């Protein structure tokens, strides 16, 4: 299950479209980092609306992706965490500390624009 | 029970399979979307422990019914190394595999009943139940 990554100007938009195995998640991490380097992207939106479970591995991988991209000087926003998924994550004790989140793709892109303006 | 669903766990791909089976069973049993997600997440963590610590094992899913309650039971069974100290394993932040160490205490918070038995060198069985309200 490959995650499509679209280039939109200075940004990348990755939309997870189905449940991912651990291998899929690691493959996604590699592919996304490659694209960030290739396109010298300034920001990334990862849309997880279709993820029905965010367990410890998925949460850790998304956090790692964000930290790695930050070391490249780019921002990442996770968007579309479903309410029941958010509830389960908190019950499980999982956090996305230091990771930006937004309601949906539109707000995620707005967040990146805002970050770009405030740092320029 | 004859209607139990048994999912062999041998690789990370089976984790996805187990939680999809659990999600479907919980939905059929009448759980809300939130509870279905809690159940699927618990299965994911239990199956992950099998892959990380024991390499292989099984997840058995079933419906339990008593006079005035109905629920879903998840049994995670492996013949792995076992857990040296269950008290330690049930503390937040404890891990022996370099993981987050949130597995078991987190799973306990997702469900209503949580029973764990482990014998060093023999394996571990975790049995959890979520009741329909």
PDB file of C-alpha atoms in Angstrom:
ATOM      1  CA  UNK A   1       0.000   0.000   0.000  1.00  0.00           C
ATOM      2  CA  UNK A   2       1.855   3.049  -1.280  1.00  0.00           C
ATOM      3  CA  UNK A   3       1.005   6.509   0.032  1.00  0.00           C
ATOM      4  CA  UNK A   4       0.604   9.087  -2.770  1.00  0.00           C
ATOM      5  CA  UNK A   5       2.717  12.216  -2.275  1.00  0.00           C
ATOM      6  CA  UNK A   6       1.700  15.290  -4.268  1.00  0.00           C
ATOM      7  CA  UNK A   7       3.844  18.361  -4.840  1.00  0.00           C
ATOM      8  CA  UNK A   8       2.025  21.636  -4.535  1.00  0.00           C
ATOM      9  CA  UNK A   9       4.400  24.566  -4.903  1.00  0.00           C
ATOM     10  CA  UNK A  10       6.781  24.608  -1.970  1.00  0.00           C
ATOM     11  CA  UNK A  11       4.736  22.013  -0.123  1.00  0.00           C
ATOM     12  CA  UNK A  12       4.124  18.288  -0.246  1.00  0.00           C
ATOM     13  CA  UNK A  13       0.789  16.683   0.508  1.00  0.00           C
ATOM     14  CA  UNK A  14       0.796  13.020   1.526  1.00  0.00           C
ATOM     15  CA  UNK A  15      -2.567  11.333   1.864  1.00  0.00           C
ATOM     16  CA  UNK A  16      -2.712   8.014   3.659  1.00  0.00           C
ATOM     17  CA  UNK A  17      -5.569   6.133   2.001  1.00  0.00           C
ATOM     18  CA  UNK A  18      -5.900   2.883   3.921  1.00  0.00           C
ATOM     19  CA  UNK A  19      -4.642   1.032   6.977  1.00  0.00           C
ATOM     20  CA  UNK A  20      -0.855   0.736   6.837  1.00  0.00           C
ATOM     21  CA  UNK A  21       1.350  -2.070   8.078  1.00  0.00           C
ATOM     22  CA  UNK A  22       4.602  -1.261   9.879  1.00  0.00           C
ATOM     23  CA  UNK A  23       6.486  -1.948   6.653  1.00  0.00           C
ATOM     24  CA  UNK A  24       4.194   0.420   4.748  1.00  0.00           C
ATOM     25  CA  UNK A  25       4.806   3.123   7.337  1.00  0.00           C
ATOM     26  CA  UNK A  26       8.589   2.775   7.122  1.00  0.00           C
ATOM     27  CA  UNK A  27       8.403   2.755   3.323  1.00  0.00           C
ATOM     28  CA  UNK A  28       6.284   5.926   3.510  1.00  0.00           C
ATOM     29  CA  UNK A  29       8.869   7.553   5.798  1.00  0.00           C
ATOM     30  CA  UNK A  30      11.637   6.870   3.266  1.00  0.00           C
ATOM     31  CA  UNK A  31       9.569   8.038   0.286  1.00  0.00           C
ATOM     32  CA  UNK A  32       8.489  11.250   2.003  1.00  0.00           C
ATOM     33  CA  UNK A  33      12.022  12.157   3.105  1.00  0.00           C
ATOM     34  CA  UNK A  34      13.298  11.483  -0.421  1.00  0.00           C
ATOM     35  CA  UNK A  35      10.691  13.864  -1.870  1.00  0.00           C
ATOM     36  CA  UNK A  36      11.422  16.564   0.720  1.00  0.00           C
ATOM     37  CA  UNK A  37      15.073  16.440  -0.312  1.00  0.00           C
ATOM     38  CA  UNK A  38      14.347  16.180  -4.047  1.00  0.00           C
ATOM     39  CA  UNK A  39      11.973  19.170  -4.141  1.00  0.00           C
ATOM     40  CA  UNK A  40      13.609  21.210  -1.351  1.00  0.00           C
ATOM     41  CA  UNK A  41      10.134  21.414   0.169  1.00  0.00           C
ATOM     42  CA  UNK A  42       9.361  23.998   2.843  1.00  0.00           C
ATOM     43  CA  UNK A  43       6.460  22.135   4.381  1.00  0.00           C
ATOM     44  CA  UNK A  44       4.603  18.831   4.432  1.00  0.00           C
ATOM     45  CA  UNK A  45       0.992  17.965   5.194  1.00  0.00           C
ATOM     46  CA  UNK A  46       0.312  14.351   6.160  1.00  0.00           C
ATOM     47  CA  UNK A  47      -3.391  13.537   5.931  1.00  0.00           C
ATOM     48  CA  UNK A  48      -4.306  10.608   8.208  1.00  0.00           C
ATOM     49  CA  UNK A  49      -8.104  10.881   7.828  1.00  0.00           C
ATOM     50  CA  UNK A  50      -8.274   7.305   6.511  1.00  0.00           C
ATOM     51  CA  UNK A  51      -6.280   5.805   9.401  1.00  0.00           C
ATOM     52  CA  UNK A  52      -8.665   3.908  11.656  1.00  0.00           C
ATOM     53  CA  UNK A  53      -6.008   3.102  14.251  1.00  0.00           C
ATOM     54  CA  UNK A  54      -2.969   5.048  15.411  1.00  0.00           C
ATOM     55  CA  UNK A  55      -1.128   2.670  17.673  1.00  0.00           C
ATOM     56  CA  UNK A  56       2.260   3.165  19.339  1.00  0.00           C
ATOM     57  CA  UNK A  57       4.225   2.298  16.193  1.00  0.00           C
ATOM     58  CA  UNK A  58       2.248   4.587  13.874  1.00  0.00           C
ATOM     59  CA  UNK A  59       2.453   7.453  16.361  1.00  0.00           C
ATOM     60  CA  UNK A  60       6.191   7.038  16.853  1.00  0.00           C
ATOM     61  CA  UNK A  61       6.794   6.803  13.095  1.00  0.00           C
ATOM     62  CA  UNK A  62       4.796   9.966  12.373  1.00  0.00           C
ATOM     63  CA  UNK A  63       6.682  11.786  15.130  1.00  0.00           C
ATOM     64  CA  UNK A  64      10.024  10.581  13.736  1.00  0.00           C
ATOM     65  CA  UNK A  65       9.038  11.760  10.250  1.00  0.00           C
ATOM     66  CA  UNK A  66       8.224  15.210  11.629  1.00  0.00           C
ATOM     67  CA  UNK A  67      11.538  15.455  13.505  1.00  0.00           C
ATOM     68  CA  UNK A  68      13.540  14.285  10.475  1.00  0.00           C
ATOM     69  CA  UNK A  69      11.841  16.792   8.187  1.00  0.00           C
ATOM     70  CA  UNK A  70      12.421  19.535  10.769  1.00  0.00           C
ATOM     71  CA  UNK A  71      16.155  18.800  10.609  1.00  0.00           C
ATOM     72  CA  UNK A  72      15.870  19.660   6.912  1.00  0.00           C
ATOM     73  CA  UNK A  73      14.421  23.019   7.925  1.00  0.00           C
ATOM     74  CA  UNK A  74      10.865  22.184   6.858  1.00  0.00           C
ATOM     75  CA  UNK A  75       7.604  21.978   8.792  1.00  0.00           C
ATOM     76  CA  UNK A  76       5.165  19.084   8.983  1.00  0.00           C
ATOM     77  CA  UNK A  77       1.493  19.176   9.914  1.00  0.00           C
ATOM     78  CA  UNK A  78      -0.541  16.053  10.651  1.00  0.00           C
ATOM     79  CA  UNK A  79      -4.169  16.568   9.665  1.00  0.00           C
ATOM     80  CA  UNK A  80      -7.392  14.600   9.921  1.00  0.00           C
ATOM     81  CA  UNK A  81      -6.901  12.555  13.107  1.00  0.00           C
ATOM     82  CA  UNK A  82     -10.394  11.128  13.640  1.00  0.00           C
ATOM     83  CA  UNK A  83     -12.090  11.927  16.972  1.00  0.00           C
ATOM     84  CA  UNK A  84     -12.284   8.279  18.048  1.00  0.00           C
ATOM     85  CA  UNK A  85      -8.648   7.741  17.039  1.00  0.00           C
ATOM     86  CA  UNK A  86      -7.651  10.775  19.124  1.00  0.00           C
ATOM     87  CA  UNK A  87      -9.604   9.343  22.064  1.00  0.00           C
ATOM     88  CA  UNK A  88      -7.880   5.952  21.775  1.00  0.00           C
ATOM     89  CA  UNK A  89      -4.435   7.585  21.490  1.00  0.00           C
ATOM     90  CA  UNK A  90      -4.940   9.558  24.687  1.00  0.00           C
ATOM     91  CA  UNK A  91      -6.268   6.501  26.550  1.00  0.00           C
ATOM     92  CA  UNK A  92      -3.248   4.545  25.377  1.00  0.00           C
ATOM     93  CA  UNK A  93      -0.947   7.317  26.617  1.00  0.00           C
ATOM     94  CA  UNK A  94       0.376   8.287  23.180  1.00  0.00           C
ATOM     95  CA  UNK A  95       1.341  11.880  22.468  1.00  0.00           C
ATOM     96  CA  UNK A  96       2.525  13.760  19.418  1.00  0.00           C
ATOM     97  CA  UNK A  97       4.626  16.186  21.413  1.00  0.00           C
ATOM     98  CA  UNK A  98       6.206  18.905  19.314  1.00  0.00           C
ATOM     99  CA  UNK A  99       4.188  17.874  16.256  1.00  0.00           C
ATOM    100  CA  UNK A 100       1.781  20.341  14.650  1.00  0.00           C
ATOM    101  CA  UNK A 101      -1.732  19.052  14.005  1.00  0.00           C
ATOM    102  CA  UNK A 102      -4.692  20.624  12.228  1.00  0.00           C
ATOM    103  CA  UNK A 103      -8.285  19.724  11.501  1.00  0.00           C
ATOM    104  CA  UNK A 104      -8.030  19.159   7.764  1.00  0.00           C
ATOM    105  CA  UNK A 105      -5.923  19.729   4.653  1.00  0.00           C
ATOM    106  CA  UNK A 106      -7.042  23.343   4.257  1.00  0.00           C
ATOM    107  CA  UNK A 107      -6.139  24.287   7.814  1.00  0.00           C
ATOM    108  CA  UNK A 108      -2.901  22.338   7.530  1.00  0.00           C
ATOM    109  CA  UNK A 109      -1.835  24.363   4.497  1.00  0.00           C
ATOM    110  CA  UNK A 110      -2.905  27.578   6.256  1.00  0.00           C
ATOM    111  CA  UNK A 111      -0.672  26.609   9.191  1.00  0.00           C
ATOM    112  CA  UNK A 112       2.305  26.103   6.853  1.00  0.00           C
ATOM    113  CA  UNK A 113       1.673  29.497   5.195  1.00  0.00           C
ATOM    114  CA  UNK A 114       1.552  31.152   8.585  1.00  0.00           C
ATOM    115  CA  UNK A 115       4.810  29.489   9.641  1.00  0.00           C
ATOM    116  CA  UNK A 116       6.469  30.570   6.371  1.00  0.00           C
ATOM    117  CA  UNK A 117       5.350  34.187   6.892  1.00  0.00           C
ATOM    118  CA  UNK A 118       6.473  34.389  10.503  1.00  0.00           C
ATOM    119  CA  UNK A 119       9.932  32.974   9.725  1.00  0.00           C
ATOM    120  CA  UNK A 120      10.611  35.201   6.710  1.00  0.00           C
TER     121      UNK A 120
ATOM    122  CA  UNK B   1     -16.087 -21.292  21.541  1.00  0.00           C
ATOM    123  CA  UNK B   2     -16.895 -22.369  17.963  1.00  0.00           C
ATOM    124  CA  UNK B   3     -17.391 -18.826  16.676  1.00  0.00           C
ATOM    125  CA  UNK B   4     -14.011 -17.603  17.823  1.00  0.00           C
ATOM    126  CA  UNK B   5     -11.850 -15.893  15.236  1.00  0.00           C
ATOM    127  CA  UNK B   6      -8.240 -16.994  15.326  1.00  0.00           C
ATOM    128  CA  UNK B   7      -5.548 -14.882  13.696  1.00  0.00           C
ATOM    129  CA  UNK B   8      -2.016 -16.247  13.552  1.00  0.00           C
ATOM    130  CA  UNK B   9       0.534 -13.527  14.239  1.00  0.00           C
ATOM    131  CA  UNK B  10       3.833 -14.106  12.458  1.00  0.00           C
ATOM    132  CA  UNK B  11       4.711 -10.717  11.015  1.00  0.00           C
ATOM    133  CA  UNK B  12       3.700  -7.069  11.178  1.00  0.00           C
ATOM    134  CA  UNK B  13       1.262  -7.714   8.305  1.00  0.00           C
ATOM    135  CA  UNK B  14      -0.773  -9.947  10.609  1.00  0.00           C
ATOM    136  CA  UNK B  15      -1.178  -7.046  13.059  1.00  0.00           C
ATOM    137  CA  UNK B  16      -3.291  -5.226  10.469  1.00  0.00           C
ATOM    138  CA  UNK B  17      -5.290  -8.395   9.790  1.00  0.00           C
ATOM    139  CA  UNK B  18      -5.995  -8.990  13.501  1.00  0.00           C
ATOM    140  CA  UNK B  19      -7.238  -5.479  14.110  1.00  0.00           C
ATOM    141  CA  UNK B  20      -9.424  -5.534  10.989  1.00  0.00           C
ATOM    142  CA  UNK B  21     -11.036  -8.781  12.170  1.00  0.00           C
ATOM    143  CA  UNK B  22     -11.507  -7.248  15.632  1.00  0.00           C
ATOM    144  CA  UNK B  23     -12.992  -4.068  14.214  1.00  0.00           C
ATOM    145  CA  UNK B  24     -15.511  -6.061  12.160  1.00  0.00           C
ATOM    146  CA  UNK B  25     -16.441  -8.293  15.111  1.00  0.00           C
ATOM    147  CA  UNK B  26     -16.871  -5.323  17.480  1.00  0.00           C
ATOM    148  CA  UNK B  27     -19.057  -3.503  14.942  1.00  0.00           C
ATOM    149  CA  UNK B  28     -21.196  -6.632  14.438  1.00  0.00           C
ATOM    150  CA  UNK B  29     -21.577  -6.961  18.196  1.00  0.00           C
ATOM    151  CA  UNK B  30     -23.010  -3.449  18.374  1.00  0.00           C
ATOM    152  CA  UNK B  31     -20.153  -1.349  19.778  1.00  0.00           C
ATOM    153  CA  UNK B  32     -20.027   2.401  19.050  1.00  0.00           C
ATOM    154  CA  UNK B  33     -17.457   3.817  16.614  1.00  0.00           C
ATOM    155  CA  UNK B  34     -15.351   4.992  19.563  1.00  0.00           C
ATOM    156  CA  UNK B  35     -15.365   1.599  21.270  1.00  0.00           C
ATOM    157  CA  UNK B  36     -14.667  -0.190  17.978  1.00  0.00           C
ATOM    158  CA  UNK B  37     -11.563   1.968  17.622  1.00  0.00           C
ATOM    159  CA  UNK B  38     -10.501   1.311  21.239  1.00  0.00           C
ATOM    160  CA  UNK B  39     -10.849  -2.443  20.622  1.00  0.00           C
ATOM    161  CA  UNK B  40      -8.929  -2.285  17.323  1.00  0.00           C
ATOM    162  CA  UNK B  41      -6.172  -0.270  19.000  1.00  0.00           C
ATOM    163  CA  UNK B  42      -5.902  -2.742  21.899  1.00  0.00           C
ATOM    164  CA  UNK B  43      -5.604  -5.620  19.415  1.00  0.00           C
ATOM    165  CA  UNK B  44      -2.919  -3.732  17.515  1.00  0.00           C
ATOM    166  CA  UNK B  45      -0.810  -3.264  20.656  1.00  0.00           C
ATOM    167  CA  UNK B  46      -1.244  -6.879  21.828  1.00  0.00           C
ATOM    168  CA  UNK B  47      -0.374  -8.259  18.376  1.00  0.00           C
ATOM    169  CA  UNK B  48       2.598  -5.904  18.230  1.00  0.00           C
ATOM    170  CA  UNK B  49       3.923  -7.286  21.528  1.00  0.00           C
ATOM    171  CA  UNK B  50       3.758 -10.794  20.034  1.00  0.00           C
ATOM    172  CA  UNK B  51       5.786  -9.729  16.972  1.00  0.00           C
ATOM    173  CA  UNK B  52       8.294  -7.693  19.027  1.00  0.00           C
ATOM    174  CA  UNK B  53       8.889 -10.078  21.916  1.00  0.00           C
ATOM    175  CA  UNK B  54       7.792 -13.577  20.899  1.00  0.00           C
ATOM    176  CA  UNK B  55       8.037 -13.415  17.086  1.00  0.00           C
ATOM    177  CA  UNK B  56       4.885 -15.469  16.705  1.00  0.00           C
ATOM    178  CA  UNK B  57       1.672 -16.340  18.438  1.00  0.00           C
ATOM    179  CA  UNK B  58      -2.040 -15.850  17.985  1.00  0.00           C
ATOM    180  CA  UNK B  59      -4.882 -13.455  18.657  1.00  0.00           C
ATOM    181  CA  UNK B  60      -8.243 -15.072  19.378  1.00  0.00           C
ATOM    182  CA  UNK B  61     -11.346 -12.898  19.196  1.00  0.00           C
ATOM    183  CA  UNK B  62     -14.726 -13.879  20.561  1.00  0.00           C
ATOM    184  CA  UNK B  63     -18.062 -12.613  21.789  1.00  0.00           C
ATOM    185  CA  UNK B  64     -18.910 -13.227  25.459  1.00  0.00           C
ATOM    186  CA  UNK B  65     -22.427 -13.152  26.775  1.00  0.00           C
ATOM    187  CA  UNK B  66     -23.719 -13.364  30.306  1.00  0.00           C
ATOM    188  CA  UNK B  67     -27.253 -12.897  31.658  1.00  0.00           C
ATOM    189  CA  UNK B  68     -27.176  -9.107  31.395  1.00  0.00           C
ATOM    190  CA  UNK B  69     -24.033  -8.222  29.517  1.00  0.00           C
ATOM    191  CA  UNK B  70     -22.398  -8.746  26.156  1.00  0.00           C
ATOM    192  CA  UNK B  71     -18.869  -8.032  25.160  1.00  0.00           C
ATOM    193  CA  UNK B  72     -15.853  -8.853  23.090  1.00  0.00           C
ATOM    194  CA  UNK B  73     -12.891 -10.804  24.409  1.00  0.00           C
ATOM    195  CA  UNK B  74      -9.402 -10.661  22.961  1.00  0.00           C
ATOM    196  CA  UNK B  75      -6.888 -13.333  23.859  1.00  0.00           C
ATOM    197  CA  UNK B  76      -3.259 -12.824  22.933  1.00  0.00           C
ATOM    198  CA  UNK B  77      -1.173 -15.984  23.269  1.00  0.00           C
ATOM    199  CA  UNK B  78       2.477 -16.658  22.546  1.00  0.00           C
ATOM    200  CA  UNK B  79       5.221 -19.135  23.418  1.00  0.00           C
ATOM    201  CA  UNK B  80       7.828 -16.447  23.697  1.00  0.00           C
ATOM    202  CA  UNK B  81      10.338 -15.706  26.460  1.00  0.00           C
ATOM    203  CA  UNK B  82       7.700 -14.678  28.981  1.00  0.00           C
ATOM    204  CA  UNK B  83       7.737 -11.615  31.206  1.00  0.00           C
ATOM    205  CA  UNK B  84      10.171 -11.537  34.116  1.00  0.00           C
ATOM    206  CA  UNK B  85       8.221  -9.056  36.178  1.00  0.00           C
ATOM    207  CA  UNK B  86       4.578  -8.394  35.387  1.00  0.00           C
ATOM    208  CA  UNK B  87       4.595  -5.567  37.950  1.00  0.00           C
ATOM    209  CA  UNK B  88       7.341  -3.835  35.984  1.00  0.00           C
ATOM    210  CA  UNK B  89       5.648  -4.535  32.640  1.00  0.00           C
ATOM    211  CA  UNK B  90       2.432  -2.955  33.908  1.00  0.00           C
ATOM    212  CA  UNK B  91       4.184   0.295  34.832  1.00  0.00           C
ATOM    213  CA  UNK B  92       3.993   3.159  32.347  1.00  0.00           C
ATOM    214  CA  UNK B  93       7.330   3.815  30.713  1.00  0.00           C
ATOM    215  CA  UNK B  94       8.801   0.355  31.167  1.00  0.00           C
ATOM    216  CA  UNK B  95      10.131  -1.470  28.124  1.00  0.00           C
ATOM    217  CA  UNK B  96      12.694  -4.142  27.379  1.00  0.00           C
ATOM    218  CA  UNK B  97      12.648  -3.880  23.578  1.00  0.00           C
ATOM    219  CA  UNK B  98      13.513  -0.232  23.102  1.00  0.00           C
ATOM    220  CA  UNK B  99       9.873   0.551  22.443  1.00  0.00           C
ATOM    221  CA  UNK B 100       7.801   3.240  24.032  1.00  0.00           C
ATOM    222  CA  UNK B 101       7.085   0.995  26.980  1.00  0.00           C
ATOM    223  CA  UNK B 102       3.428   1.946  26.936  1.00  0.00           C
ATOM    224  CA  UNK B 103       2.048  -1.283  25.617  1.00  0.00           C
ATOM    225  CA  UNK B 104       0.404  -3.137  28.467  1.00  0.00           C
ATOM    226  CA  UNK B 105      -0.644  -0.346  30.847  1.00  0.00           C
ATOM    227  CA  UNK B 106      -2.046   1.492  27.835  1.00  0.00           C
ATOM    228  CA  UNK B 107      -4.012  -1.551  26.708  1.00  0.00           C
ATOM    229  CA  UNK B 108      -5.422  -1.936  30.220  1.00  0.00           C
ATOM    230  CA  UNK B 109      -6.835   1.597  29.988  1.00  0.00           C
ATOM    231  CA  UNK B 110      -8.565   0.783  26.673  1.00  0.00           C
ATOM    232  CA  UNK B 111     -10.576  -2.163  28.019  1.00  0.00           C
ATOM    233  CA  UNK B 112     -12.756  -3.123  31.002  1.00  0.00           C
ATOM    234  CA  UNK B 113     -11.045  -6.329  32.103  1.00  0.00           C
ATOM    235  CA  UNK B 114      -7.406  -7.243  31.798  1.00  0.00           C
ATOM    236  CA  UNK B 115      -5.808 -10.526  32.855  1.00  0.00           C
ATOM    237  CA  UNK B 116      -2.205 -11.448  32.183  1.00  0.00           C
ATOM    238  CA  UNK B 117      -0.365 -14.683  32.860  1.00  0.00           C
ATOM    239  CA  UNK B 118       3.236 -15.229  31.952  1.00  0.00           C
ATOM    240  CA  UNK B 119       5.766 -17.972  32.617  1.00  0.00           C
ATOM    241  CA  UNK B 120       9.439 -17.344  31.936  1.00  0.00           C
ATOM    242  CA  UNK B 121      10.600 -19.440  29.012  1.00  0.00           C
ATOM    243  CA  UNK B 122       7.063 -20.636  28.321  1.00  0.00           C
ATOM    244  CA  UNK B 123       5.113 -17.658  27.065  1.00  0.00           C
ATOM    245  CA  UNK B 124       2.476 -15.094  27.824  1.00  0.00           C
ATOM    246  CA  UNK B 125      -1.311 -15.013  27.669  1.00  0.00           C
ATOM    247  CA  UNK B 126      -3.227 -11.748  27.898  1.00  0.00           C
ATOM    248  CA  UNK B 127      -7.007 -11.857  28.040  1.00  0.00           C
ATOM    249  CA  UNK B 128      -8.963  -8.610  27.829  1.00  0.00           C
ATOM    250  CA  UNK B 129     -12.686  -7.916  27.648  1.00  0.00           C
ATOM    251  CA  UNK B 130     -14.642  -4.861  26.607  1.00  0.00           C
ATOM    252  CA  UNK B 131     -18.302  -4.802  27.650  1.00  0.00           C
ATOM    253  CA  UNK B 132     -21.093  -3.309  25.603  1.00  0.00           C
ATOM    254  CA  UNK B 133     -22.878  -0.490  27.453  1.00  0.00           C
TER     255      UNK B 133
END
